[in-house]
Amino acid sequence: MDPLPDRKFEFIGNSITCGYGNEGRLGEPFRFETENHYYGYAQLTMRRLGAVASIIARSGIGAYRNYGAPKDGSPADNMPAQYEYTLYNDQTEHWDFTRWQPDIVCINLGTNDLSTEPYDTELLKQGYKRLLAQVRKGSPKAKVVFLCGSMLTGHPLEVCKKILNEVADEAHKAGDKLVYRFDFSPQTGDLGYGTDWHPSLRQHQRMADELTPFLRQLMKE
């Protein structure tokens, strides 16, 4: 068996990172058979970079508020509440972060937080900051990239960009210079849609096309 690549990444995300419905079609009900993480943007990018990744992702999860949750959020099971544990919704075992020290951590959240109204932008910002603190505690030397996903459009997209830019800027001012930003191009339907308006296989390929050179440059810095 070939050894694992030396380059290590971590992806923290929601259904987009899972590959939800990327082998399905718009109008079809979701089936687990149509979710193919291997052909999602994260794994496509890793294969292009000759790297390996740890994936922490769940459909519907947010940085402060899961899909369809009240304005004041999902404090018990959003990503910051779950990130430190080995199993989802099981607080009996904390994950040992020394077992996996990624070079780069990519965080792709916010879509569920902003997908339905009403939402609280300040609570979203605090959720991102809490997650960044957790990532930095577990992976103190990693470069952290906040991604804005491809499903948001219009005002929610602008809100997401603004908040992520503020979080990154504030981290820099506080002395953490290893925080970065990257925005995927919003999907337009020209590459089709997967189940429930999620990215299609071709959209995931476009996302990998966009993210790969950005991460390759980070790896050189």
mmCIF file of C-alpha atoms in Angstrom:
data_model
loop_
_atom_site.group_PDB
_atom_site.id
_atom_site.type_symbol
_atom_site.label_atom_id
_atom_site.label_comp_id
_atom_site.label_asym_id
_atom_site.label_seq_id
_atom_site.Cartn_x
_atom_site.Cartn_y
_atom_site.Cartn_z
ATOM 1 C CA MET A 1 0.000 0.000 0.000
ATOM 2 C CA ASP A 2 1.312 3.412 -0.957
ATOM 3 C CA PRO A 3 1.967 5.797 1.950
ATOM 4 C CA LEU A 4 -0.432 8.688 2.501
ATOM 5 C CA PRO A 5 0.596 12.064 1.048
ATOM 6 C CA ASP A 6 2.583 14.380 3.296
ATOM 7 C CA ARG A 7 0.291 17.331 2.579
ATOM 8 C CA LYS A 8 -2.643 17.343 4.977
ATOM 9 C CA PHE A 9 -5.810 19.421 4.868
ATOM 10 C CA GLU A 10 -8.976 19.691 6.920
ATOM 11 C CA PHE A 11 -12.347 20.672 5.479
ATOM 12 C CA ILE A 12 -15.131 21.868 7.772
ATOM 13 C CA GLY A 13 -18.462 22.209 6.023
ATOM 14 C CA ASN A 14 -22.094 21.458 5.366
ATOM 15 C CA SER A 15 -23.985 19.570 2.648
ATOM 16 C CA ILE A 16 -21.904 21.169 -0.103
ATOM 17 C CA THR A 17 -18.740 19.636 1.314
ATOM 18 C CA CYS A 18 -20.566 16.335 1.845
ATOM 19 C CA GLY A 19 -21.446 16.218 -1.854
ATOM 20 C CA TYR A 20 -25.199 16.217 -1.146
ATOM 21 C CA GLY A 21 -27.197 15.249 -4.221
ATOM 22 C CA ASN A 22 -24.364 15.915 -6.654
ATOM 23 C CA GLU A 23 -25.346 12.811 -8.638
ATOM 24 C CA GLY A 24 -29.027 13.674 -8.447
ATOM 25 C CA ARG A 25 -31.152 16.141 -10.373
ATOM 26 C CA LEU A 26 -33.233 19.139 -9.433
ATOM 27 C CA GLY A 27 -36.771 18.031 -8.714
ATOM 28 C CA GLU A 28 -35.786 14.566 -7.551
ATOM 29 C CA PRO A 29 -36.009 13.647 -3.844
ATOM 30 C CA PHE A 30 -32.710 13.244 -2.049
ATOM 31 C CA ARG A 31 -31.348 9.708 -1.843
ATOM 32 C CA PHE A 32 -28.110 8.673 -0.181
ATOM 33 C CA GLU A 33 -27.133 6.981 -3.439
ATOM 34 C CA THR A 34 -26.847 10.413 -5.075
ATOM 35 C CA GLU A 35 -24.399 11.836 -2.514
ATOM 36 C CA ASN A 36 -20.857 11.220 -3.715
ATOM 37 C CA HIS A 37 -18.203 12.867 -1.574
ATOM 38 C CA TYR A 38 -15.425 11.396 -3.725
ATOM 39 C CA TYR A 39 -16.521 13.659 -6.578
ATOM 40 C CA GLY A 40 -17.133 16.688 -4.358
ATOM 41 C CA TYR A 41 -14.970 19.800 -4.628
ATOM 42 C CA ALA A 42 -12.902 18.939 -1.525
ATOM 43 C CA GLN A 43 -11.727 15.532 -2.704
ATOM 44 C CA LEU A 44 -11.312 16.679 -6.300
ATOM 45 C CA THR A 45 -9.047 19.464 -5.037
ATOM 46 C CA MET A 46 -7.071 17.105 -2.821
ATOM 47 C CA ARG A 47 -6.356 14.716 -5.686
ATOM 48 C CA ARG A 48 -5.168 17.576 -7.850
ATOM 49 C CA LEU A 49 -2.855 18.790 -5.091
ATOM 50 C CA GLY A 50 -1.584 15.330 -4.202
ATOM 51 C CA ALA A 51 -2.891 15.779 -0.660
ATOM 52 C CA VAL A 52 -5.158 14.035 1.822
ATOM 53 C CA ALA A 53 -7.907 15.596 3.914
ATOM 54 C CA SER A 54 -9.843 15.053 7.104
ATOM 55 C CA ILE A 55 -13.494 16.013 6.533
ATOM 56 C CA ILE A 56 -15.769 17.357 9.266
ATOM 57 C CA ALA A 57 -19.105 18.015 7.577
ATOM 58 C CA ARG A 58 -22.834 17.442 7.980
ATOM 59 C CA SER A 59 -25.775 18.465 5.848
ATOM 60 C CA GLY A 60 -27.789 21.335 7.295
ATOM 61 C CA ILE A 61 -25.190 22.481 9.799
ATOM 62 C CA GLY A 62 -24.197 26.102 10.319
ATOM 63 C CA ALA A 63 -21.657 28.257 12.094
ATOM 64 C CA TYR A 64 -24.339 29.384 14.552
ATOM 65 C CA ARG A 65 -27.686 28.312 13.092
ATOM 66 C CA ASN A 66 -28.586 25.103 11.313
ATOM 67 C CA TYR A 67 -30.959 25.096 8.350
ATOM 68 C CA GLY A 68 -34.416 26.407 9.234
ATOM 69 C CA ALA A 69 -33.548 26.983 12.905
ATOM 70 C CA PRO A 70 -34.803 29.993 14.910
ATOM 71 C CA LYS A 71 -33.085 33.359 14.611
ATOM 72 C CA ASP A 72 -31.238 32.831 17.880
ATOM 73 C CA GLY A 73 -29.516 29.765 16.477
ATOM 74 C CA SER A 74 -28.786 26.114 17.195
ATOM 75 C CA PRO A 75 -26.501 26.304 20.223
ATOM 76 C CA ALA A 76 -26.558 22.573 20.984
ATOM 77 C CA ASP A 77 -25.642 21.187 17.576
ATOM 78 C CA ASN A 78 -24.116 23.828 15.328
ATOM 79 C CA MET A 79 -20.554 23.286 14.121
ATOM 80 C CA PRO A 80 -18.768 25.049 17.014
ATOM 81 C CA ALA A 81 -20.794 22.943 19.464
ATOM 82 C CA GLN A 82 -19.804 19.709 17.713
ATOM 83 C CA TYR A 83 -16.317 20.386 16.390
ATOM 84 C CA GLU A 84 -14.342 19.219 19.415
ATOM 85 C CA TYR A 85 -16.003 15.791 19.663
ATOM 86 C CA THR A 86 -15.184 12.542 17.897
ATOM 87 C CA LEU A 87 -18.817 11.679 17.099
ATOM 88 C CA TYR A 88 -21.732 13.937 16.209
ATOM 89 C CA ASN A 89 -24.100 14.593 19.123
ATOM 90 C CA ASP A 90 -21.943 12.475 21.442
ATOM 91 C CA GLN A 91 -19.974 14.410 24.037
ATOM 92 C CA THR A 92 -18.440 11.391 25.712
ATOM 93 C CA GLU A 93 -15.183 11.574 23.754
ATOM 94 C CA HIS A 94 -13.182 14.635 22.760
ATOM 95 C CA TRP A 95 -11.170 14.372 19.567
ATOM 96 C CA ASP A 96 -7.389 14.278 20.013
ATOM 97 C CA PHE A 97 -6.224 16.999 17.638
ATOM 98 C CA THR A 98 -2.607 15.931 17.983
ATOM 99 C CA ARG A 99 -3.501 12.908 15.816
ATOM 100 C CA TRP A 100 -4.040 15.093 12.758
ATOM 101 C CA GLN A 101 -2.232 18.372 12.239
ATOM 102 C CA PRO A 102 -3.336 19.850 8.905
ATOM 103 C CA ASP A 103 -1.278 22.321 6.948
ATOM 104 C CA ILE A 104 -4.433 24.134 5.805
ATOM 105 C CA VAL A 105 -7.974 24.179 7.203
ATOM 106 C CA CYS A 106 -10.828 25.201 4.883
ATOM 107 C CA ILE A 107 -14.101 26.320 6.485
ATOM 108 C CA ASN A 108 -17.142 26.372 4.209
ATOM 109 C CA LEU A 109 -20.143 27.330 6.332
ATOM 110 C CA GLY A 110 -22.758 30.096 6.349
ATOM 111 C CA THR A 111 -25.097 28.781 3.677
ATOM 112 C CA ASN A 112 -27.497 27.245 6.184
ATOM 113 C CA ASP A 113 -27.173 30.163 8.587
ATOM 114 C CA LEU A 114 -28.370 32.537 5.867
ATOM 115 C CA SER A 115 -30.648 30.314 3.765
ATOM 116 C CA THR A 116 -33.877 31.200 5.562
ATOM 117 C CA GLU A 117 -35.044 34.312 7.383
ATOM 118 C CA PRO A 118 -34.800 35.676 9.962
ATOM 119 C CA TYR A 119 -31.117 35.389 10.889
ATOM 120 C CA ASP A 120 -28.821 37.303 13.217
ATOM 121 C CA THR A 121 -25.629 38.548 11.569
ATOM 122 C CA GLU A 122 -23.877 39.294 14.857
ATOM 123 C CA LEU A 123 -24.525 35.777 16.135
ATOM 124 C CA LEU A 124 -23.202 34.400 12.847
ATOM 125 C CA LYS A 125 -20.042 36.434 13.219
ATOM 126 C CA GLN A 126 -19.584 35.193 16.768
ATOM 127 C CA GLY A 127 -20.090 31.621 15.564
ATOM 128 C CA TYR A 128 -17.326 32.010 13.003
ATOM 129 C CA LYS A 129 -15.010 33.539 15.590
ATOM 130 C CA ARG A 130 -15.715 30.762 18.079
ATOM 131 C CA LEU A 131 -14.962 28.139 15.446
ATOM 132 C CA LEU A 132 -11.750 29.900 14.442
ATOM 133 C CA ALA A 133 -10.623 29.883 18.074
ATOM 134 C CA GLN A 134 -11.323 26.156 18.282
ATOM 135 C CA VAL A 135 -9.449 25.437 15.063
ATOM 136 C CA ARG A 136 -6.528 27.540 16.193
ATOM 137 C CA LYS A 137 -6.429 25.737 19.551
ATOM 138 C CA GLY A 138 -6.309 22.333 17.867
ATOM 139 C CA SER A 139 -4.133 23.301 14.892
ATOM 140 C CA PRO A 140 -2.042 26.291 15.993
ATOM 141 C CA LYS A 141 0.223 26.354 12.929
ATOM 142 C CA ALA A 142 -2.366 25.744 10.207
ATOM 143 C CA LYS A 143 -3.398 28.277 7.623
ATOM 144 C CA VAL A 144 -7.154 28.806 7.904
ATOM 145 C CA VAL A 145 -9.223 29.670 4.833
ATOM 146 C CA PHE A 146 -12.784 30.930 5.215
ATOM 147 C CA LEU A 147 -14.741 29.990 2.092
ATOM 148 C CA CYS A 148 -17.993 31.486 0.861
ATOM 149 C CA GLY A 149 -19.943 28.697 -0.824
ATOM 150 C CA SER A 150 -21.500 28.592 -4.276
ATOM 151 C CA MET A 151 -25.184 28.332 -3.276
ATOM 152 C CA LEU A 152 -25.622 31.817 -1.786
ATOM 153 C CA THR A 153 -26.730 34.695 -4.012
ATOM 154 C CA GLY A 154 -27.929 38.267 -3.636
ATOM 155 C CA HIS A 155 -28.094 39.865 -0.201
ATOM 156 C CA PRO A 156 -27.241 36.711 1.809
ATOM 157 C CA LEU A 157 -24.088 36.294 -0.287
ATOM 158 C CA GLU A 158 -23.025 39.873 0.416
ATOM 159 C CA VAL A 159 -23.737 39.387 4.125
ATOM 160 C CA CYS A 160 -21.588 36.250 4.192
ATOM 161 C CA LYS A 161 -18.687 37.947 2.421
ATOM 162 C CA LYS A 162 -18.849 40.990 4.694
ATOM 163 C CA ILE A 163 -18.865 38.950 7.889
ATOM 164 C CA LEU A 164 -16.044 36.665 6.756
ATOM 165 C CA ASN A 165 -13.932 39.648 5.706
ATOM 166 C CA GLU A 166 -14.481 41.200 9.149
ATOM 167 C CA VAL A 167 -13.537 37.975 10.932
ATOM 168 C CA ALA A 168 -10.350 37.655 8.876
ATOM 169 C CA ASP A 169 -9.429 41.336 9.352
ATOM 170 C CA GLU A 170 -9.985 41.161 13.095
ATOM 171 C CA ALA A 171 -7.868 38.019 13.318
ATOM 172 C CA HIS A 172 -5.041 39.775 11.492
ATOM 173 C CA LYS A 173 -5.238 42.777 13.829
ATOM 174 C CA ALA A 174 -5.117 40.416 16.806
ATOM 175 C CA GLY A 175 -1.875 38.910 15.470
ATOM 176 C CA ASP A 176 -3.102 35.842 13.582
ATOM 177 C CA LYS A 177 -1.788 36.422 10.069
ATOM 178 C CA LEU A 178 -2.586 32.900 8.873
ATOM 179 C CA VAL A 179 -6.284 33.524 8.183
ATOM 180 C CA TYR A 180 -7.361 33.833 4.550
ATOM 181 C CA ARG A 181 -10.476 34.349 2.472
ATOM 182 C CA PHE A 182 -11.766 32.733 -0.704
ATOM 183 C CA ASP A 183 -15.101 33.020 -2.537
ATOM 184 C CA PHE A 184 -16.467 30.461 -4.951
ATOM 185 C CA SER A 185 -18.353 31.760 -7.973
ATOM 186 C CA PRO A 186 -22.107 31.561 -7.291
ATOM 187 C CA GLN A 187 -23.784 28.803 -9.271
ATOM 188 C CA THR A 188 -26.038 29.996 -12.079
ATOM 189 C CA GLY A 189 -27.473 26.746 -13.387
ATOM 190 C CA ASP A 190 -25.301 26.687 -16.498
ATOM 191 C CA LEU A 191 -23.774 23.457 -15.178
ATOM 192 C CA GLY A 192 -27.081 22.069 -13.962
ATOM 193 C CA TYR A 193 -28.218 21.530 -10.401
ATOM 194 C CA GLY A 194 -28.096 18.535 -8.125
ATOM 195 C CA THR A 195 -30.822 17.612 -5.686
ATOM 196 C CA ASP A 196 -32.509 20.523 -3.876
ATOM 197 C CA TRP A 197 -30.528 23.181 -5.792
ATOM 198 C CA HIS A 198 -27.214 21.783 -4.581
ATOM 199 C CA PRO A 199 -24.098 21.831 -6.771
ATOM 200 C CA SER A 200 -24.025 19.291 -9.572
ATOM 201 C CA LEU A 201 -20.999 17.147 -10.379
ATOM 202 C CA ARG A 202 -19.917 19.697 -12.951
ATOM 203 C CA GLN A 203 -20.395 22.543 -10.470
ATOM 204 C CA HIS A 204 -18.168 20.711 -7.991
ATOM 205 C CA GLN A 205 -15.572 20.422 -10.736
ATOM 206 C CA ARG A 206 -15.755 24.172 -11.290
ATOM 207 C CA MET A 207 -15.350 24.759 -7.570
ATOM 208 C CA ALA A 208 -12.260 22.555 -7.555
ATOM 209 C CA ASP A 209 -10.959 24.415 -10.621
ATOM 210 C CA GLU A 210 -11.261 27.676 -8.670
ATOM 211 C CA LEU A 211 -9.965 26.494 -5.295
ATOM 212 C CA THR A 212 -7.000 24.412 -6.467
ATOM 213 C CA PRO A 213 -4.744 27.268 -7.680
ATOM 214 C CA PHE A 214 -5.560 29.342 -4.583
ATOM 215 C CA LEU A 215 -4.513 26.518 -2.248
ATOM 216 C CA ARG A 216 -1.500 25.678 -4.382
ATOM 217 C CA GLN A 217 -0.278 29.235 -3.925
ATOM 218 C CA LEU A 218 -0.865 29.036 -0.163
ATOM 219 C CA MET A 219 1.208 25.871 -0.021
ATOM 220 C CA LYS A 220 4.142 27.793 -1.489
ATOM 221 C CA GLU A 221 3.998 30.634 1.028
#
